[in-house]
Structures are given as C-alpha cells and as structure tokens.
Short mmCIF file of N, CA, C and O in Angstrom, two decimals:
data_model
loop_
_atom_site.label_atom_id
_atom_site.label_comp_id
_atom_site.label_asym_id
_atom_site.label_seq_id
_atom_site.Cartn_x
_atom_site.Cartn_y
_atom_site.Cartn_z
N UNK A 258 -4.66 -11.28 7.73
CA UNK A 258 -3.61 -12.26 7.55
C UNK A 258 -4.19 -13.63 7.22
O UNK A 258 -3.55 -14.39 6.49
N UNK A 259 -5.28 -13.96 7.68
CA UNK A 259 -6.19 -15.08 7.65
C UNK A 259 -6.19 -15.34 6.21
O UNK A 259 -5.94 -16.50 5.87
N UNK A 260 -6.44 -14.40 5.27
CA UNK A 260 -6.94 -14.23 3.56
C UNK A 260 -5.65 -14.72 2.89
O UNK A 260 -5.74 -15.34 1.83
N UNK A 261 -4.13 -14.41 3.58
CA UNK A 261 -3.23 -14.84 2.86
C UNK A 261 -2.39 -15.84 3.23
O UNK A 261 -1.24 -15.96 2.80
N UNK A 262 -3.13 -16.87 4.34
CA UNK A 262 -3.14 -18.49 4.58
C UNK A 262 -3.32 -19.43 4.13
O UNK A 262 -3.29 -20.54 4.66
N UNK A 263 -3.70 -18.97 2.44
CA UNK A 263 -3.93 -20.24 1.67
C UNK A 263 -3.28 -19.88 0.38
O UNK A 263 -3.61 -18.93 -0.33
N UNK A 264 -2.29 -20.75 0.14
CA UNK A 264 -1.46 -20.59 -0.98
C UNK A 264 -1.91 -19.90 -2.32
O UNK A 264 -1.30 -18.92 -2.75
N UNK A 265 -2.77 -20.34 -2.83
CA UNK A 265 -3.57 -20.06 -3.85
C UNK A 265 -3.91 -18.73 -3.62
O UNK A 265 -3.42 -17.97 -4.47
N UNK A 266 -4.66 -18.13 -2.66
CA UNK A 266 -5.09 -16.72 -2.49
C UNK A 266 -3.83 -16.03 -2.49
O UNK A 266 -3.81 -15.01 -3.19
N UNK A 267 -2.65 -16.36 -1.80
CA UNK A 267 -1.27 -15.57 -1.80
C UNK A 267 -0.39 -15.56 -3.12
O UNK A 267 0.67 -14.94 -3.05
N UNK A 268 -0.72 -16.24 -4.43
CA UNK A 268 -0.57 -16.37 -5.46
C UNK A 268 -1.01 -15.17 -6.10
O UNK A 268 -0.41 -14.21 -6.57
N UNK A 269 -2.92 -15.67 -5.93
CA UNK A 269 -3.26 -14.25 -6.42
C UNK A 269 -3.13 -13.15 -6.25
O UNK A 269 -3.26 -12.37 -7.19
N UNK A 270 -2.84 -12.73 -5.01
CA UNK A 270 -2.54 -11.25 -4.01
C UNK A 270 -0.82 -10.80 -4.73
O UNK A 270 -0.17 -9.77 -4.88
N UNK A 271 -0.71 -11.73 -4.90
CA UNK A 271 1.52 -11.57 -5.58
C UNK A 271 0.75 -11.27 -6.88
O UNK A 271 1.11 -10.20 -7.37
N UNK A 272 0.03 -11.74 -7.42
CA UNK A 272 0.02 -11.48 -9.17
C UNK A 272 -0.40 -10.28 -9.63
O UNK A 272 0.00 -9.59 -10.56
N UNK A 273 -1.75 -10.03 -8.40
CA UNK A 273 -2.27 -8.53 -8.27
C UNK A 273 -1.49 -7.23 -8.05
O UNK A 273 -1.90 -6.07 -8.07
N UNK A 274 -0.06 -7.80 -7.79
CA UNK A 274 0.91 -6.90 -7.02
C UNK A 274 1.37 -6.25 -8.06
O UNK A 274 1.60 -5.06 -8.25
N UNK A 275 1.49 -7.29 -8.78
CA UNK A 275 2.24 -6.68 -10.28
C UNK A 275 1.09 -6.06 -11.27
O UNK A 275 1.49 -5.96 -12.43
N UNK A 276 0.46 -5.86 -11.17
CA UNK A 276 -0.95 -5.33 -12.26
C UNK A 276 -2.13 -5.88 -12.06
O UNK A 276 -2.35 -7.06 -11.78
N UNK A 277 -3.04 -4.86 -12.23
CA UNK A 277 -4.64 -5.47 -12.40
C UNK A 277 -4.45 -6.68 -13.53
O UNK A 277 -3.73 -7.03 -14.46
N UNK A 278 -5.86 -7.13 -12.59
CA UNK A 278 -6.35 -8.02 -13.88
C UNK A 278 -7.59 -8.90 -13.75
O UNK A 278 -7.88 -9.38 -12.65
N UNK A 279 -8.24 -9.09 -14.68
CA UNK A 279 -9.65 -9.55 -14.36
C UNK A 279 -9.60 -11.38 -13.82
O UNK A 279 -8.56 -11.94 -14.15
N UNK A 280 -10.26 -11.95 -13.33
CA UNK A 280 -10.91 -13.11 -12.70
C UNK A 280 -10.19 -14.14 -14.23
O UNK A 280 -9.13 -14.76 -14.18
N UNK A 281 -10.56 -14.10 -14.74
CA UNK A 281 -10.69 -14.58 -16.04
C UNK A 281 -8.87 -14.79 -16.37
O UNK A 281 -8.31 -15.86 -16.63
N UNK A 282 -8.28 -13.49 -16.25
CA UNK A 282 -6.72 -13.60 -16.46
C UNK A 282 -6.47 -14.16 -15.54
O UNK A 282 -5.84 -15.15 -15.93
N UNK A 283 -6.53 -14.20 -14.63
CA UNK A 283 -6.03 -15.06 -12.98
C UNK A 283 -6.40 -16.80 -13.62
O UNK A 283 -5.64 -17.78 -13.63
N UNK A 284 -7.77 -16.69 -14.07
CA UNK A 284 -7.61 -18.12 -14.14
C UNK A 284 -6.49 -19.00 -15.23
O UNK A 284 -5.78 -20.00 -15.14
N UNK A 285 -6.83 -17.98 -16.28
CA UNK A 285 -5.33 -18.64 -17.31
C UNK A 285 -4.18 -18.93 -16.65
O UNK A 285 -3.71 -20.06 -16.79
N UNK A 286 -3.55 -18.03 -15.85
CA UNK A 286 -2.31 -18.79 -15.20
C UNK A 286 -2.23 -19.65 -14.08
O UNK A 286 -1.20 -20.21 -13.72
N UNK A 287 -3.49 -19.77 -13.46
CA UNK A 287 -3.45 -20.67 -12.41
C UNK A 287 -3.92 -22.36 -12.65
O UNK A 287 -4.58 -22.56 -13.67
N UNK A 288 -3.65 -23.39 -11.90
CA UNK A 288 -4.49 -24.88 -11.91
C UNK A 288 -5.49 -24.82 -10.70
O UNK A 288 -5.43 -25.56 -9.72
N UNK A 289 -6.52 -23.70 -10.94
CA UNK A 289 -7.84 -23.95 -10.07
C UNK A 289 -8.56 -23.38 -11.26
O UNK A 289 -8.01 -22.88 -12.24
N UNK A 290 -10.03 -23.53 -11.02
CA UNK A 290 -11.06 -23.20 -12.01
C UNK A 290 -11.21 -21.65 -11.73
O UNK A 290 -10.76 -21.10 -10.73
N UNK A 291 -11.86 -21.06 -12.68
CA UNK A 291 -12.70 -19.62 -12.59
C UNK A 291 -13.33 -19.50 -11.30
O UNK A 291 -13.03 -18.78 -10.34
N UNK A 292 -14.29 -20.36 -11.45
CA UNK A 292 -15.40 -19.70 -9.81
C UNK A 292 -14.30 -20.01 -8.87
O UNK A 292 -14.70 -19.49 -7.82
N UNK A 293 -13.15 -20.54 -8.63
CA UNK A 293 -12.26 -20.77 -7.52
C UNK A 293 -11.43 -19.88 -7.08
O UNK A 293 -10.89 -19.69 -5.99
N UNK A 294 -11.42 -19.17 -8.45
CA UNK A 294 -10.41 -17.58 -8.30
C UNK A 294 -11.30 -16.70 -7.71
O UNK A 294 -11.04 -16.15 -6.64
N UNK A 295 -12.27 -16.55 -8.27
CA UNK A 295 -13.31 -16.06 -8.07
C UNK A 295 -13.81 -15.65 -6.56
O UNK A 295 -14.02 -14.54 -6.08
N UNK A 296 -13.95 -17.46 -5.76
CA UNK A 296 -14.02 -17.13 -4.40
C UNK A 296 -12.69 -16.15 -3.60
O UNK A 296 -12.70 -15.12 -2.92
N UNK A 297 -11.83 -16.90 -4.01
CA UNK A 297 -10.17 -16.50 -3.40
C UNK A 297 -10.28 -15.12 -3.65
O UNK A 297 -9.83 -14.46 -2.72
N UNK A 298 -10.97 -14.07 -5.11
CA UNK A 298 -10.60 -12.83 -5.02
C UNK A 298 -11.66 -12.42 -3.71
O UNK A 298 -11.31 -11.65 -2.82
N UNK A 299 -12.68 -12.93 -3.76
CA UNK A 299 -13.51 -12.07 -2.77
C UNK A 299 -13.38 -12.23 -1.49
O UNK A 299 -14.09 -11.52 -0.78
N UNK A 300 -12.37 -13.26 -0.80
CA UNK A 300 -12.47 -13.56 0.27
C UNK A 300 -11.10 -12.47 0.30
O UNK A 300 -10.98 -12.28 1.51
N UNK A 301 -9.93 -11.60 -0.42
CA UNK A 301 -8.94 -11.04 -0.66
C UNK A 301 -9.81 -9.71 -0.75
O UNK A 301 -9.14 -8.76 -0.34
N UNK A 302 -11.17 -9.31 -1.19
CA UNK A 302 -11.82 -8.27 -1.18
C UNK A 302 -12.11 -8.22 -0.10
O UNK A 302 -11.87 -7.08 0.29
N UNK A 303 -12.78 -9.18 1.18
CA UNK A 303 -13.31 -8.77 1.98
C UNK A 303 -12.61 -8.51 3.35
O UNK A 303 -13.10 -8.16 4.42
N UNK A 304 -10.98 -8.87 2.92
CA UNK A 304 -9.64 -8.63 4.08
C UNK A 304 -9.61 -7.61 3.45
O UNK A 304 -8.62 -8.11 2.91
N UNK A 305 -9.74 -6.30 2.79
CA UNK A 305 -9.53 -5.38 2.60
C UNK A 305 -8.20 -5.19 1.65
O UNK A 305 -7.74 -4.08 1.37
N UNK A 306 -7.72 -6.25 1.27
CA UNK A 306 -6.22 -6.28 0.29
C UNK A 306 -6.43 -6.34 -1.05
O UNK A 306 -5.51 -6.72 -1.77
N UNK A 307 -8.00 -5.87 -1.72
CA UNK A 307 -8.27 -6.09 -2.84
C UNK A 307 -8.98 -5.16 -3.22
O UNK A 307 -9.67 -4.83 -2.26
N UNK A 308 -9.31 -4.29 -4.47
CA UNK A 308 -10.30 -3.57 -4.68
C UNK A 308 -10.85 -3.93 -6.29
O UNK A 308 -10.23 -4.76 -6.95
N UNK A 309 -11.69 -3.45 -6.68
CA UNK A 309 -12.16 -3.97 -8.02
C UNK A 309 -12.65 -2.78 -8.59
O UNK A 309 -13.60 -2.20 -8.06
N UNK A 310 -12.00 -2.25 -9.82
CA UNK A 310 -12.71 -1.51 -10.61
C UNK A 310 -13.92 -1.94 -11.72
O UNK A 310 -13.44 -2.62 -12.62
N UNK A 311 -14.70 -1.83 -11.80
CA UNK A 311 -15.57 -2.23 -13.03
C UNK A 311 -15.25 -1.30 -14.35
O UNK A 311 -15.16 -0.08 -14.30
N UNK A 312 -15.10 -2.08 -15.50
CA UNK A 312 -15.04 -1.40 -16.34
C UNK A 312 -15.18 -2.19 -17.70
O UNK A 312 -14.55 -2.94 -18.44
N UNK A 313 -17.00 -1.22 -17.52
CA UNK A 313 -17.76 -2.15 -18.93
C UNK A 313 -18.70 -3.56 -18.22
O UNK A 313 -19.39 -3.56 -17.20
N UNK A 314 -18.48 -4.52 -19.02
CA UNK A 314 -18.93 -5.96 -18.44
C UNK A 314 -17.86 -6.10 -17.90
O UNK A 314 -18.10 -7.08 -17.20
N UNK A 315 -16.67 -5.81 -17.68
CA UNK A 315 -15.57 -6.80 -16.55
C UNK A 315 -15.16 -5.73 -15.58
O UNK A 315 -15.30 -4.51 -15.63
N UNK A 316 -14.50 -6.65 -14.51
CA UNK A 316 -14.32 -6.21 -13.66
C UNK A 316 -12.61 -6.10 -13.32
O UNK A 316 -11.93 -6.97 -13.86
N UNK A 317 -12.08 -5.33 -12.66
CA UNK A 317 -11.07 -5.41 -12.85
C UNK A 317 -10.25 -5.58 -11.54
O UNK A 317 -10.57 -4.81 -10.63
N UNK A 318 -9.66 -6.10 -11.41
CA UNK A 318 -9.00 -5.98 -9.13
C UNK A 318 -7.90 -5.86 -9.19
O UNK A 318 -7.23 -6.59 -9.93
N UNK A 319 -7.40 -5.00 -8.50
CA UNK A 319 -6.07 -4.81 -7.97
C UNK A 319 -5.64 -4.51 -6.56
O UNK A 319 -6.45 -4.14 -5.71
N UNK A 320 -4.57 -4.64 -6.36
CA UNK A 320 -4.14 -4.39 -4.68
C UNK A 320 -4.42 -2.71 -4.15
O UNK A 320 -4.17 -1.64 -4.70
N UNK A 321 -5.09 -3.07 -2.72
CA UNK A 321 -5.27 -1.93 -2.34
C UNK A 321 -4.47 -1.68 -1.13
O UNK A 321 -4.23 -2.35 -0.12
N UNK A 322 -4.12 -0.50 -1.53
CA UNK A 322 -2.77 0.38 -0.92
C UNK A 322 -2.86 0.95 0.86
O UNK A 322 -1.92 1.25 1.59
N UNK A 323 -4.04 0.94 1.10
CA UNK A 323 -4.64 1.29 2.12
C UNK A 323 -4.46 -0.24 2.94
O UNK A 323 -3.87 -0.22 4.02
N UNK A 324 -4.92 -1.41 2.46
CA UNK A 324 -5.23 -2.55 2.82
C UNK A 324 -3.62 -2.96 3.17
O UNK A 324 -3.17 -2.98 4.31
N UNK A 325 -2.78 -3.30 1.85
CA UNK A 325 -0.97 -2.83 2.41
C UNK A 325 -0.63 -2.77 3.36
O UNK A 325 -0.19 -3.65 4.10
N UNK A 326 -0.89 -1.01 3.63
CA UNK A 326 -0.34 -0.43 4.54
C UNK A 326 -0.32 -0.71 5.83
O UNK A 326 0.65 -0.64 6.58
N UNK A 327 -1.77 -1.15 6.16
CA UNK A 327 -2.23 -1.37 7.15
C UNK A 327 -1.59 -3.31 7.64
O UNK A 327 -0.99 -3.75 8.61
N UNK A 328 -1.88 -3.65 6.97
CA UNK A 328 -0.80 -5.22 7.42
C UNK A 328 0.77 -4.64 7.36
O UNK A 328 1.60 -5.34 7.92
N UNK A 329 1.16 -3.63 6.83
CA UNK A 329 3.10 -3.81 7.00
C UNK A 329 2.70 -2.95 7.99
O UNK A 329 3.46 -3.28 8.90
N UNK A 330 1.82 -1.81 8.54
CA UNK A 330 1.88 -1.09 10.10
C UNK A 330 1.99 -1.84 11.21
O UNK A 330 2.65 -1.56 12.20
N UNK A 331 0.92 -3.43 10.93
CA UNK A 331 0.88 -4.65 12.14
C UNK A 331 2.12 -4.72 11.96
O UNK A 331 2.63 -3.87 12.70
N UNK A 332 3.13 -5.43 11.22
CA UNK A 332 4.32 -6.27 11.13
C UNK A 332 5.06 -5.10 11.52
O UNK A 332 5.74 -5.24 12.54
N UNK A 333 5.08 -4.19 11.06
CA UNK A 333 6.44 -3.03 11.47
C UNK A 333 6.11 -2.47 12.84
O UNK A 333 6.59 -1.37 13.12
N UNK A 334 5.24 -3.17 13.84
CA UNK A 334 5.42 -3.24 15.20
C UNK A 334 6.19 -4.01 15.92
O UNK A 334 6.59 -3.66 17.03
N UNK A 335 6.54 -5.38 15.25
CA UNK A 335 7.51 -6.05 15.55
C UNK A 335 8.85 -5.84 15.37
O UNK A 335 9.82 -6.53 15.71
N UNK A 336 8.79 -4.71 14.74
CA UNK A 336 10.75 -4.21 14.28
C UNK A 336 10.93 -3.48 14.51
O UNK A 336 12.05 -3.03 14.30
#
C-alpha cells in the first residue's frame, strides 16, 4: 500500500491497468522525467504490483494479477 502513496506512482499503476507499456510511454503522458518513472516503476515492481516483460531492447510492465489479488484479499477483510 506504501507504493501507491504517492500520486504519481498511483497514476502509473491506473495506466498500467489499462495496458502494458514501456518506461518511455509512461513518460510521454506524464509531467515527471524518464528516470522518475523509472524509479516509481521499480519501487511498483518491488510491492509486487508490477511485472516487466522484456522484449528485445525494451522492456515492457504491466500489472500483476497475483500482486492485485493479494491487496483486494487485505481490503476484502474489511467487508
């Protein structure tokens, strides 16, 4: 939950929701730099809500389903 306390990272985690996409596409739509997405994806990789395919020279990240699940299992203890 910590990873999606900062606006910007919860931006990216919503954008990821809707389709992969490389570091590079994240930065076109956002007002932070490349290496800034960059940090935000990996700190979103290392809460487990992110995974990255490589493919070729790029890399590719999308939401991981496992990672999901496991934060709506916390919250759907409260309901």
């Amino acid at each position: 939950m910590d990873a999606l306390g900062d606006g910007t990272r919860r931006e990216i985690f919503e954008r990821l929701a809707l389709r992969p996409m490389t570091v590079g596409q994240l930065a076109e739509q956002l007002p932070v730099s490349r290496p800034a997405v960059s940090q935000h994806v990996k700190v979103l990789r290392e809460a487990g809500l992110v995974l990255v395919n490589p493919m070729g020279t790029r890399r590719i990240y999308h939401v991981d389903p496992e990672g999901v699940a496991a934060m709506r299992a916390y919250f759907d203890r409260f309901w």
